[in-house]
Amino acid sequence: MNKTIQDQQVVKDQSVSIKDDFWGSYIKLVQDVVIPYQYEALHDKAAGAEPSHAIANFEIAAGRKTGEFYGWVFQDSDVAKWLEAVGYSLSIKRDPELERQADEVIDLVGEAQQEDGYLNTYFTIKEPGKRWTNLNDCHELYCAGHFIEAAVSYYEATGKRKLLDIMCRMVDHIDSVFGPEEGKMRGYDGHQEIELALVKLYRLTGEERYLKLSSFFINERGQQPNFLKQQWDNLGSINFFTGQKENLDLKYYQSHLPVREQEVAVGHAVRAVYMYTAMADLAALTGDDTLREACERLWNNITTKQMYITGGIGSTHRGEAFTFDYDLPNDSVYAETCASIGLIFFAQRMLRISPDARYANVMERALYNNVLGSMAQDGKHYFYVNPLEVWPKACSCNPDKHHVKSERQGWFGCACCPPNVARLLTSLNQYIYTIHGDTLYTNLYIGSELTTKL
């Protein structure tokens, strides 16, 4: 058996403060510009940016106003990631006005929650009778996962329980719907995220049910009969986003095999590394050697055969996905910002299992290159896709390169990346050190002060 997380010591963010001119300037940029700008964007007040309607969706779901749902089916997650970044920011420096804004958003989220604990504005507003019927495409558990992470972050920073209580009610509802017991759905989300979030909730509360539910979602994935395939067939094989009948590619969802049998990173890159992060969390907590070995295999495949020199992963825009070993084109690359952030999450969890420099090296590479390169110095313009080579004319004239932008954008209709950058940079103090036994390891050479006990 491996050491459990209780045998190790995970350095908590409260014990590490960054004292670094370079990184301090980025964190201050996030606090002073990025978080306020994203607050405006979520409220559809950011000049020149694509409308988000994320807050408006919650207002409609809460009954504060009338209207139609607008945006992606997972639009709620942008609000959650903003709240998570706010929590990390407040743990660095209390800001009464920012806290007031966050509390108002949390009040709104609470009003949008249904009586049984369910929380999702798309299905509350648009298709209330179709909860949990399309987990391939509709991201219900994914959105819940981001709100769980936000709740943990905000509680740890402020001691306020409201969002935490909201999400514990939501998890209780989820636990009543999913599981191996008779009468429950033996299912899991098409977009992994809740698995790692439930581990965070478990670490905060010590509630074993949360760890058990995370393990269920990981262990059930790829089992036969295949849950995602069954739901797909029940929906007439119609893709939610295109409205067209399509064949289901289970590799896209990393649902083609049980997770312990997967040898190569395949499919949507963000989903993959979020799942691997949860797998590493569970391996550390439970001492599951088969899960740890799977993590090591998948890590080695990504970082030695499917990763760009910048730490970018996911080489094709078709499915934002991995393709095959050594297929790393410079000009049609995808390398989504969120994918590199997910790779950093994965690296951090692997460092908790084993103090191996190869994990820290990849973390550093992705952080300094792909992640930092994705955000302009004004904090208001971003790359979703991070190419190594750009021919501006090709971005508009070559349909295979329409995803590549020659300039950073003010916002995105699918705005997962900007708030992801914000939450990573404001929580960067959690990535600098790990402790194993009586040894302190430095993972990132960032000026900082650490208070801990060996």
mmCIF file of C-alpha atoms in Angstrom, residues 33-392:
data_model
loop_
_atom_site.group_PDB
_atom_site.id
_atom_site.type_symbol
_atom_site.label_atom_id
_atom_site.label_comp_id
_atom_site.label_asym_id
_atom_site.label_seq_id
_atom_site.Cartn_x
_atom_site.Cartn_y
_atom_site.Cartn_z
ATOM 1 C CA VAL A 33 -7.994 43.770 -12.973
ATOM 2 C CA VAL A 34 -8.902 40.205 -13.947
ATOM 3 C CA ILE A 35 -11.385 39.370 -11.188
ATOM 4 C CA PRO A 36 -13.200 42.745 -11.459
ATOM 5 C CA TYR A 37 -13.189 42.509 -15.280
ATOM 6 C CA GLN A 38 -14.615 39.006 -15.198
ATOM 7 C CA TYR A 39 -17.272 40.157 -12.751
ATOM 8 C CA GLU A 40 -18.308 42.760 -15.329
ATOM 9 C CA ALA A 41 -18.188 40.165 -18.132
ATOM 10 C CA LEU A 42 -20.414 37.750 -16.208
ATOM 11 C CA HIS A 43 -22.879 40.621 -15.741
ATOM 12 C CA ASP A 44 -22.693 41.526 -19.463
ATOM 13 C CA LYS A 45 -21.095 44.883 -18.706
ATOM 14 C CA ALA A 46 -17.643 44.372 -20.262
ATOM 15 C CA ALA A 47 -17.341 46.656 -23.270
ATOM 16 C CA GLY A 48 -16.532 44.854 -26.514
ATOM 17 C CA ALA A 49 -16.771 41.376 -24.989
ATOM 18 C CA GLU A 50 -19.140 38.641 -26.099
ATOM 19 C CA PRO A 51 -22.228 38.479 -23.852
ATOM 20 C CA SER A 52 -22.016 35.925 -21.080
ATOM 21 C CA HIS A 53 -25.555 36.020 -19.626
ATOM 22 C CA ALA A 54 -24.284 33.748 -16.865
ATOM 23 C CA ILE A 55 -25.573 35.908 -14.022
ATOM 24 C CA ALA A 56 -28.772 36.640 -15.938
ATOM 25 C CA ASN A 57 -29.399 32.888 -16.188
ATOM 26 C CA PHE A 58 -29.234 32.627 -12.406
ATOM 27 C CA GLU A 59 -31.559 35.613 -12.026
ATOM 28 C CA ILE A 60 -34.118 33.909 -14.278
ATOM 29 C CA ALA A 61 -33.733 30.564 -12.495
ATOM 30 C CA ALA A 62 -34.148 32.349 -9.146
ATOM 31 C CA GLY A 63 -37.319 34.072 -10.319
ATOM 32 C CA ARG A 64 -35.864 37.551 -10.055
ATOM 33 C CA LYS A 65 -36.529 38.219 -13.730
ATOM 34 C CA THR A 66 -38.154 36.556 -16.720
ATOM 35 C CA GLY A 67 -36.435 35.493 -19.903
ATOM 36 C CA GLU A 68 -34.812 32.629 -21.754
ATOM 37 C CA PHE A 69 -31.648 30.714 -20.970
ATOM 38 C CA TYR A 70 -28.749 31.996 -23.056
ATOM 39 C CA GLY A 71 -25.296 30.605 -23.715
ATOM 40 C CA TRP A 72 -23.689 27.212 -23.483
ATOM 41 C CA VAL A 73 -25.384 24.493 -21.492
ATOM 42 C CA PHE A 74 -22.454 24.728 -19.032
ATOM 43 C CA GLN A 75 -22.574 28.532 -18.648
ATOM 44 C CA ASP A 76 -23.014 28.182 -14.869
ATOM 45 C CA SER A 77 -19.420 27.003 -14.514
ATOM 46 C CA ASP A 78 -18.063 30.467 -15.396
ATOM 47 C CA VAL A 79 -19.735 31.864 -12.287
ATOM 48 C CA ALA A 80 -18.359 29.033 -10.179
ATOM 49 C CA LYS A 81 -14.777 29.522 -11.348
ATOM 50 C CA TRP A 82 -15.023 33.248 -10.695
ATOM 51 C CA LEU A 83 -16.210 32.547 -7.143
ATOM 52 C CA GLU A 84 -13.378 30.071 -6.626
ATOM 53 C CA ALA A 85 -10.829 32.660 -7.752
ATOM 54 C CA VAL A 86 -12.434 35.196 -5.408
ATOM 55 C CA GLY A 87 -12.009 32.757 -2.523
ATOM 56 C CA TYR A 88 -8.305 32.307 -3.241
ATOM 57 C CA SER A 89 -7.865 36.059 -3.655
ATOM 58 C CA LEU A 90 -9.547 36.751 -0.319
ATOM 59 C CA SER A 91 -7.268 34.204 1.361
ATOM 60 C CA ILE A 92 -4.339 36.360 0.221
ATOM 61 C CA LYS A 93 -5.899 39.737 1.009
ATOM 62 C CA ARG A 94 -9.329 40.524 2.428
ATOM 63 C CA ASP A 95 -11.313 42.922 0.268
ATOM 64 C CA PRO A 96 -14.689 43.958 1.741
ATOM 65 C CA GLU A 97 -16.124 45.170 -1.569
ATOM 66 C CA LEU A 98 -15.136 42.018 -3.441
ATOM 67 C CA GLU A 99 -16.513 39.914 -0.596
ATOM 68 C CA ARG A 100 -19.789 41.842 -0.774
ATOM 69 C CA GLN A 101 -20.028 41.187 -4.531
ATOM 70 C CA ALA A 102 -19.325 37.488 -4.011
ATOM 71 C CA ASP A 103 -21.867 37.226 -1.201
ATOM 72 C CA GLU A 104 -24.507 38.742 -3.480
ATOM 73 C CA VAL A 105 -23.701 36.213 -6.199
ATOM 74 C CA ILE A 106 -23.848 33.398 -3.636
ATOM 75 C CA ASP A 107 -27.241 34.629 -2.432
ATOM 76 C CA LEU A 108 -28.421 34.510 -6.046
ATOM 77 C CA VAL A 109 -27.068 30.979 -6.508
ATOM 78 C CA GLY A 110 -28.920 29.906 -3.376
ATOM 79 C CA GLU A 111 -32.173 31.346 -4.692
ATOM 80 C CA ALA A 112 -31.731 29.405 -7.941
ATOM 81 C CA GLN A 113 -31.325 26.091 -6.092
ATOM 82 C CA GLN A 114 -34.353 23.818 -6.288
ATOM 83 C CA GLU A 115 -36.137 22.391 -3.263
ATOM 84 C CA ASP A 116 -34.514 18.971 -3.655
ATOM 85 C CA GLY A 117 -31.037 20.518 -3.799
ATOM 86 C CA TYR A 118 -30.660 20.425 -7.581
ATOM 87 C CA LEU A 119 -28.720 23.352 -9.046
ATOM 88 C CA ASN A 120 -28.364 24.005 -12.769
ATOM 89 C CA THR A 121 -29.859 26.995 -14.563
ATOM 90 C CA TYR A 122 -30.156 25.362 -17.996
ATOM 91 C CA PHE A 123 -32.379 22.530 -16.797
ATOM 92 C CA THR A 124 -34.227 24.746 -14.345
ATOM 93 C CA ILE A 125 -35.133 27.277 -17.043
ATOM 94 C CA LYS A 126 -35.209 25.413 -20.346
ATOM 95 C CA GLU A 127 -35.706 21.670 -19.872
ATOM 96 C CA PRO A 128 -36.815 21.030 -16.279
ATOM 97 C CA GLY A 129 -38.080 17.551 -17.084
ATOM 98 C CA LYS A 130 -34.817 16.294 -18.578
ATOM 99 C CA ARG A 131 -32.397 16.300 -15.674
ATOM 100 C CA TRP A 132 -29.636 13.681 -15.926
ATOM 101 C CA THR A 133 -30.899 12.417 -19.317
ATOM 102 C CA ASN A 134 -27.895 13.550 -21.387
ATOM 103 C CA LEU A 135 -24.711 13.290 -19.366
ATOM 104 C CA ASN A 136 -22.675 12.930 -22.556
ATOM 105 C CA ASP A 137 -23.133 16.558 -23.522
ATOM 106 C CA CYS A 138 -24.914 18.572 -20.861
ATOM 107 C CA HIS A 139 -22.287 18.939 -18.118
ATOM 108 C CA GLU A 140 -24.594 18.855 -15.082
ATOM 109 C CA LEU A 141 -22.062 17.130 -12.832
ATOM 110 C CA TYR A 142 -19.249 19.204 -14.336
ATOM 111 C CA CYS A 143 -20.983 22.439 -13.294
ATOM 112 C CA ALA A 144 -21.676 20.985 -9.867
ATOM 113 C CA GLY A 145 -17.998 20.129 -9.510
ATOM 114 C CA HIS A 146 -16.895 23.680 -10.198
ATOM 115 C CA PHE A 147 -19.357 25.005 -7.637
ATOM 116 C CA ILE A 148 -18.051 22.490 -5.088
ATOM 117 C CA GLU A 149 -14.517 23.775 -5.657
ATOM 118 C CA ALA A 150 -15.784 27.342 -5.294
ATOM 119 C CA ALA A 151 -17.566 26.472 -2.056
ATOM 120 C CA VAL A 152 -14.427 24.946 -0.535
ATOM 121 C CA SER A 153 -12.264 27.892 -1.614
ATOM 122 C CA TYR A 154 -14.705 30.501 -0.317
ATOM 123 C CA TYR A 155 -15.250 28.762 3.012
ATOM 124 C CA GLU A 156 -11.521 28.337 3.620
ATOM 125 C CA ALA A 157 -10.940 32.034 2.890
ATOM 126 C CA THR A 158 -13.888 33.592 4.736
ATOM 127 C CA GLY A 159 -15.344 30.994 7.080
ATOM 128 C CA LYS A 160 -18.754 31.634 5.496
ATOM 129 C CA ARG A 161 -20.785 28.468 5.038
ATOM 130 C CA LYS A 162 -23.591 29.577 2.740
ATOM 131 C CA LEU A 163 -22.139 28.348 -0.555
ATOM 132 C CA LEU A 164 -20.723 25.272 1.177
ATOM 133 C CA ASP A 165 -24.157 24.399 2.552
ATOM 134 C CA ILE A 166 -25.730 24.967 -0.879
ATOM 135 C CA MET A 167 -23.305 22.538 -2.465
ATOM 136 C CA CYS A 168 -23.564 19.959 0.295
ATOM 137 C CA ARG A 169 -27.314 19.913 -0.425
ATOM 138 C CA MET A 170 -26.545 19.494 -4.133
ATOM 139 C CA VAL A 171 -24.126 16.638 -3.412
ATOM 140 C CA ASP A 172 -26.729 14.970 -1.198
ATOM 141 C CA HIS A 173 -29.109 15.142 -4.162
ATOM 142 C CA ILE A 174 -26.459 13.742 -6.531
ATOM 143 C CA ASP A 175 -25.698 10.956 -4.070
ATOM 144 C CA SER A 176 -29.394 10.046 -4.035
ATOM 145 C CA VAL A 177 -29.385 9.748 -7.845
ATOM 146 C CA PHE A 178 -26.034 8.070 -8.642
ATOM 147 C CA GLY A 179 -24.372 5.000 -7.246
ATOM 148 C CA PRO A 180 -24.094 1.217 -7.447
ATOM 149 C CA GLU A 181 -27.144 0.637 -5.256
ATOM 150 C CA GLU A 182 -30.390 -0.632 -6.728
ATOM 151 C CA GLY A 183 -32.603 2.152 -8.028
ATOM 152 C CA LYS A 184 -29.712 4.542 -8.663
ATOM 153 C CA MET A 185 -28.080 5.490 -11.973
ATOM 154 C CA ARG A 186 -24.775 3.751 -12.636
ATOM 155 C CA GLY A 187 -23.638 6.819 -14.532
ATOM 156 C CA TYR A 188 -21.041 9.582 -14.677
ATOM 157 C CA ASP A 189 -20.579 12.864 -16.498
ATOM 158 C CA GLY A 190 -19.313 13.254 -20.042
ATOM 159 C CA HIS A 191 -17.002 16.009 -18.787
ATOM 160 C CA GLN A 192 -14.967 14.993 -15.751
ATOM 161 C CA GLU A 193 -14.638 17.551 -12.926
ATOM 162 C CA ILE A 194 -16.884 16.520 -10.066
ATOM 163 C CA GLU A 195 -14.543 13.638 -9.238
ATOM 164 C CA LEU A 196 -11.662 15.905 -8.149
ATOM 165 C CA ALA A 197 -14.094 18.392 -6.548
ATOM 166 C CA LEU A 198 -15.600 15.709 -4.322
ATOM 167 C CA VAL A 199 -12.115 14.877 -3.056
ATOM 168 C CA LYS A 200 -11.648 18.526 -2.052
ATOM 169 C CA LEU A 201 -15.002 18.457 -0.266
ATOM 170 C CA TYR A 202 -14.012 15.255 1.512
ATOM 171 C CA ARG A 203 -10.707 16.741 2.657
ATOM 172 C CA LEU A 204 -12.508 19.767 4.066
ATOM 173 C CA THR A 205 -15.379 17.956 5.785
ATOM 174 C CA GLY A 206 -14.076 14.436 6.439
ATOM 175 C CA GLU A 207 -17.399 13.092 5.123
ATOM 176 C CA GLU A 208 -16.682 9.602 3.758
ATOM 177 C CA ARG A 209 -19.729 9.668 1.442
ATOM 178 C CA TYR A 210 -18.039 12.296 -0.704
ATOM 179 C CA LEU A 211 -14.936 10.166 -1.181
ATOM 180 C CA LYS A 212 -17.080 7.117 -1.920
ATOM 181 C CA LEU A 213 -19.043 9.038 -4.554
ATOM 182 C CA SER A 214 -15.866 10.280 -6.234
ATOM 183 C CA SER A 215 -14.530 6.720 -6.328
ATOM 184 C CA PHE A 216 -17.813 5.499 -7.818
ATOM 185 C CA PHE A 217 -17.651 7.992 -10.694
ATOM 186 C CA ILE A 218 -14.038 7.004 -11.453
ATOM 187 C CA ASN A 219 -14.539 3.256 -11.081
ATOM 188 C CA GLU A 220 -17.769 3.151 -13.106
ATOM 189 C CA ARG A 221 -16.303 4.938 -16.117
ATOM 190 C CA GLY A 222 -15.794 2.634 -19.079
ATOM 191 C CA GLN A 223 -17.511 -0.360 -17.481
ATOM 192 C CA GLN A 224 -19.920 -2.520 -19.471
ATOM 193 C CA PRO A 225 -22.714 -2.010 -20.288
ATOM 194 C CA ASN A 226 -21.409 1.449 -21.136
ATOM 195 C CA PHE A 227 -23.572 4.109 -19.498
ATOM 196 C CA LEU A 228 -22.773 6.905 -21.953
ATOM 197 C CA LYS A 229 -23.501 4.624 -24.899
ATOM 198 C CA GLN A 230 -26.853 3.636 -23.385
ATOM 199 C CA GLN A 231 -27.880 7.267 -22.894
ATOM 200 C CA TRP A 232 -26.693 8.132 -26.399
ATOM 201 C CA ASP A 233 -28.834 5.376 -27.890
ATOM 202 C CA ASN A 234 -31.815 6.459 -25.787
ATOM 203 C CA LEU A 235 -31.489 9.951 -27.284
ATOM 204 C CA GLY A 236 -31.514 8.597 -30.829
ATOM 205 C CA SER A 237 -27.770 9.216 -31.229
ATOM 206 C CA ILE A 238 -28.453 12.958 -31.575
ATOM 207 C CA ASN A 239 -25.614 15.290 -30.625
ATOM 208 C CA PHE A 240 -26.945 17.990 -28.273
ATOM 209 C CA PHE A 241 -24.734 20.707 -29.777
ATOM 210 C CA THR A 242 -25.224 19.978 -33.490
ATOM 211 C CA GLY A 243 -28.700 18.466 -33.490
ATOM 212 C CA GLN A 244 -27.360 15.849 -35.882
ATOM 213 C CA LYS A 245 -27.313 12.068 -35.621
ATOM 214 C CA GLU A 246 -23.720 10.991 -34.985
ATOM 215 C CA ASN A 247 -21.686 8.004 -33.966
ATOM 216 C CA LEU A 248 -20.484 8.122 -30.366
ATOM 217 C CA ASP A 249 -16.710 8.134 -29.873
ATOM 218 C CA LEU A 250 -16.223 6.787 -26.365
ATOM 219 C CA LYS A 251 -12.505 7.645 -26.479
ATOM 220 C CA TYR A 252 -13.471 11.323 -26.603
ATOM 221 C CA TYR A 253 -14.941 10.900 -23.081
ATOM 222 C CA GLN A 254 -12.194 8.529 -21.840
ATOM 223 C CA SER A 255 -15.048 6.035 -21.442
ATOM 224 C CA HIS A 256 -13.806 3.399 -23.889
ATOM 225 C CA LEU A 257 -12.156 1.326 -21.148
ATOM 226 C CA PRO A 258 -12.180 1.197 -17.356
ATOM 227 C CA VAL A 259 -9.689 3.793 -16.129
ATOM 228 C CA ARG A 260 -7.190 1.258 -14.774
ATOM 229 C CA GLU A 261 -6.906 -0.337 -18.226
ATOM 230 C CA GLN A 262 -6.165 2.869 -20.118
ATOM 231 C CA GLU A 263 -2.641 2.988 -21.520
ATOM 232 C CA VAL A 264 -2.643 6.108 -23.719
ATOM 233 C CA ALA A 265 -4.126 9.589 -23.301
ATOM 234 C CA VAL A 266 -7.008 9.952 -25.758
ATOM 235 C CA GLY A 267 -9.961 12.224 -26.381
ATOM 236 C CA HIS A 268 -10.796 15.692 -25.091
ATOM 237 C CA ALA A 269 -7.635 16.880 -23.353
ATOM 238 C CA VAL A 270 -9.235 18.895 -20.544
ATOM 239 C CA ARG A 271 -11.588 16.081 -19.592
ATOM 240 C CA ALA A 272 -8.664 13.664 -19.587
ATOM 241 C CA VAL A 273 -6.370 15.591 -17.253
ATOM 242 C CA TYR A 274 -9.225 16.481 -14.887
ATOM 243 C CA MET A 275 -9.949 12.762 -14.645
ATOM 244 C CA TYR A 276 -6.287 11.856 -14.159
ATOM 245 C CA THR A 277 -6.101 14.468 -11.386
ATOM 246 C CA ALA A 278 -8.957 12.779 -9.546
ATOM 247 C CA MET A 279 -7.407 9.359 -10.128
ATOM 248 C CA ALA A 280 -4.154 10.556 -8.548
ATOM 249 C CA ASP A 281 -6.079 12.066 -5.631
ATOM 250 C CA LEU A 282 -7.847 8.779 -4.997
ATOM 251 C CA ALA A 283 -4.652 6.762 -5.399
ATOM 252 C CA ALA A 284 -3.010 8.897 -2.718
ATOM 253 C CA LEU A 285 -5.975 8.729 -0.360
ATOM 254 C CA THR A 286 -6.748 5.029 -0.699
ATOM 255 C CA GLY A 287 -3.333 3.555 -1.444
ATOM 256 C CA ASP A 288 -4.726 1.953 -4.624
ATOM 257 C CA ASP A 289 -1.613 0.791 -6.496
ATOM 258 C CA THR A 290 -3.517 -0.082 -9.682
ATOM 259 C CA LEU A 291 -4.870 3.462 -9.874
ATOM 260 C CA ARG A 292 -1.417 4.923 -9.210
ATOM 261 C CA GLU A 293 0.117 2.742 -11.918
ATOM 262 C CA ALA A 294 -2.517 3.909 -14.406
ATOM 263 C CA CYS A 295 -1.707 7.526 -13.527
ATOM 264 C CA GLU A 296 1.992 6.920 -14.117
ATOM 265 C CA ARG A 297 1.361 5.269 -17.500
ATOM 266 C CA LEU A 298 -0.893 8.087 -18.664
ATOM 267 C CA TRP A 299 1.498 10.744 -17.338
ATOM 268 C CA ASN A 300 4.400 9.186 -19.212
ATOM 269 C CA ASN A 301 2.436 8.973 -22.449
ATOM 270 C CA ILE A 302 1.353 12.615 -22.292
ATOM 271 C CA THR A 303 4.648 14.157 -21.288
ATOM 272 C CA THR A 304 6.996 12.105 -23.449
ATOM 273 C CA LYS A 305 4.878 11.676 -26.603
ATOM 274 C CA GLN A 306 1.917 14.093 -26.708
ATOM 275 C CA MET A 307 3.068 17.376 -25.130
ATOM 276 C CA TYR A 308 4.360 20.510 -26.827
ATOM 277 C CA ILE A 309 7.585 22.186 -25.754
ATOM 278 C CA THR A 310 5.392 24.849 -24.105
ATOM 279 C CA GLY A 311 3.542 22.354 -21.921
ATOM 280 C CA GLY A 312 0.527 22.545 -24.232
ATOM 281 C CA ILE A 313 -1.537 19.392 -24.769
ATOM 282 C CA GLY A 314 -4.311 18.455 -27.184
ATOM 283 C CA SER A 315 -3.040 18.904 -30.714
ATOM 284 C CA THR A 316 -6.256 19.035 -32.744
ATOM 285 C CA HIS A 317 -9.218 21.402 -32.731
ATOM 286 C CA ARG A 318 -11.524 18.520 -33.652
ATOM 287 C CA GLY A 319 -12.701 17.595 -30.206
ATOM 288 C CA GLU A 320 -9.996 19.740 -28.526
ATOM 289 C CA ALA A 321 -8.236 16.437 -28.273
ATOM 290 C CA PHE A 322 -5.176 14.261 -28.187
ATOM 291 C CA THR A 323 -4.502 12.506 -31.509
ATOM 292 C CA PHE A 324 -1.582 10.063 -31.516
ATOM 293 C CA ASP A 325 2.010 9.922 -30.332
ATOM 294 C CA TYR A 326 4.279 12.659 -31.713
ATOM 295 C CA ASP A 327 1.518 14.338 -33.754
ATOM 296 C CA LEU A 328 2.321 17.910 -32.690
ATOM 297 C CA PRO A 329 1.781 20.407 -35.538
ATOM 298 C CA ASN A 330 2.826 23.994 -34.754
ATOM 299 C CA ASP A 331 0.312 25.933 -36.843
ATOM 300 C CA SER A 332 -2.951 24.009 -36.392
ATOM 301 C CA VAL A 333 -2.276 23.195 -32.729
ATOM 302 C CA TYR A 334 -5.069 23.542 -30.187
ATOM 303 C CA ALA A 335 -3.262 23.402 -26.815
ATOM 304 C CA GLU A 336 -6.206 24.872 -24.921
ATOM 305 C CA THR A 337 -5.282 26.985 -21.911
ATOM 306 C CA CYS A 338 -7.570 24.899 -19.676
ATOM 307 C CA ALA A 339 -5.767 21.730 -20.742
ATOM 308 C CA SER A 340 -2.406 23.017 -19.515
ATOM 309 C CA ILE A 341 -4.023 24.137 -16.280
ATOM 310 C CA GLY A 342 -5.440 20.630 -15.896
ATOM 311 C CA LEU A 343 -1.975 19.211 -16.548
ATOM 312 C CA ILE A 344 -0.678 21.400 -13.707
ATOM 313 C CA PHE A 345 -3.404 19.993 -11.442
ATOM 314 C CA PHE A 346 -2.328 16.474 -12.434
ATOM 315 C CA ALA A 347 1.344 17.274 -11.774
ATOM 316 C CA GLN A 348 0.533 18.650 -8.321
ATOM 317 C CA ARG A 349 -1.341 15.481 -7.374
ATOM 318 C CA MET A 350 1.460 13.253 -8.668
ATOM 319 C CA LEU A 351 3.930 15.228 -6.548
ATOM 320 C CA ARG A 352 1.795 14.451 -3.519
ATOM 321 C CA ILE A 353 2.227 10.757 -4.293
ATOM 322 C CA SER A 354 5.930 10.878 -5.140
ATOM 323 C CA PRO A 355 8.542 13.684 -4.899
ATOM 324 C CA ASP A 356 9.756 13.181 -8.459
ATOM 325 C CA ALA A 357 11.251 16.193 -10.257
ATOM 326 C CA ARG A 358 9.693 15.224 -13.600
ATOM 327 C CA TYR A 359 6.278 16.248 -12.276
ATOM 328 C CA ALA A 360 7.544 19.603 -11.061
ATOM 329 C CA ASN A 361 9.371 20.218 -14.344
ATOM 330 C CA VAL A 362 6.206 19.786 -16.384
ATOM 331 C CA MET A 363 4.241 21.926 -13.941
ATOM 332 C CA GLU A 364 6.803 24.692 -14.348
ATOM 333 C CA ARG A 365 6.914 24.369 -18.143
ATOM 334 C CA ALA A 366 3.143 24.613 -18.573
ATOM 335 C CA LEU A 367 2.833 27.443 -16.060
ATOM 336 C CA TYR A 368 5.524 29.738 -17.451
ATOM 337 C CA ASN A 369 4.709 29.141 -21.105
ATOM 338 C CA ASN A 370 1.232 28.040 -22.056
ATOM 339 C CA VAL A 371 -0.669 29.536 -19.112
ATOM 340 C CA LEU A 372 1.148 32.854 -18.835
ATOM 341 C CA GLY A 373 1.233 33.251 -22.604
ATOM 342 C CA SER A 374 -2.525 32.902 -22.760
ATOM 343 C CA MET A 375 -3.223 36.169 -20.921
ATOM 344 C CA ALA A 376 -2.245 39.654 -22.066
ATOM 345 C CA GLN A 377 -0.497 42.006 -19.667
ATOM 346 C CA ASP A 378 -3.658 44.105 -19.405
ATOM 347 C CA GLY A 379 -5.510 41.155 -17.863
ATOM 348 C CA LYS A 380 -8.409 41.654 -20.276
ATOM 349 C CA HIS A 381 -7.427 39.676 -23.383
ATOM 350 C CA TYR A 382 -6.873 35.942 -23.695
ATOM 351 C CA PHE A 383 -5.896 33.098 -25.949
ATOM 352 C CA TYR A 384 -8.188 30.088 -25.759
ATOM 353 C CA VAL A 385 -5.908 28.264 -28.210
ATOM 354 C CA ASN A 386 -2.125 28.578 -27.859
ATOM 355 C CA PRO A 387 -0.379 28.070 -31.207
ATOM 356 C CA LEU A 388 3.375 27.918 -31.709
ATOM 357 C CA GLU A 389 3.148 29.365 -35.223
ATOM 358 C CA VAL A 390 0.597 31.836 -36.610
ATOM 359 C CA TRP A 391 -0.021 33.100 -40.123
ATOM 360 C CA PRO A 392 -2.716 35.747 -39.560
#
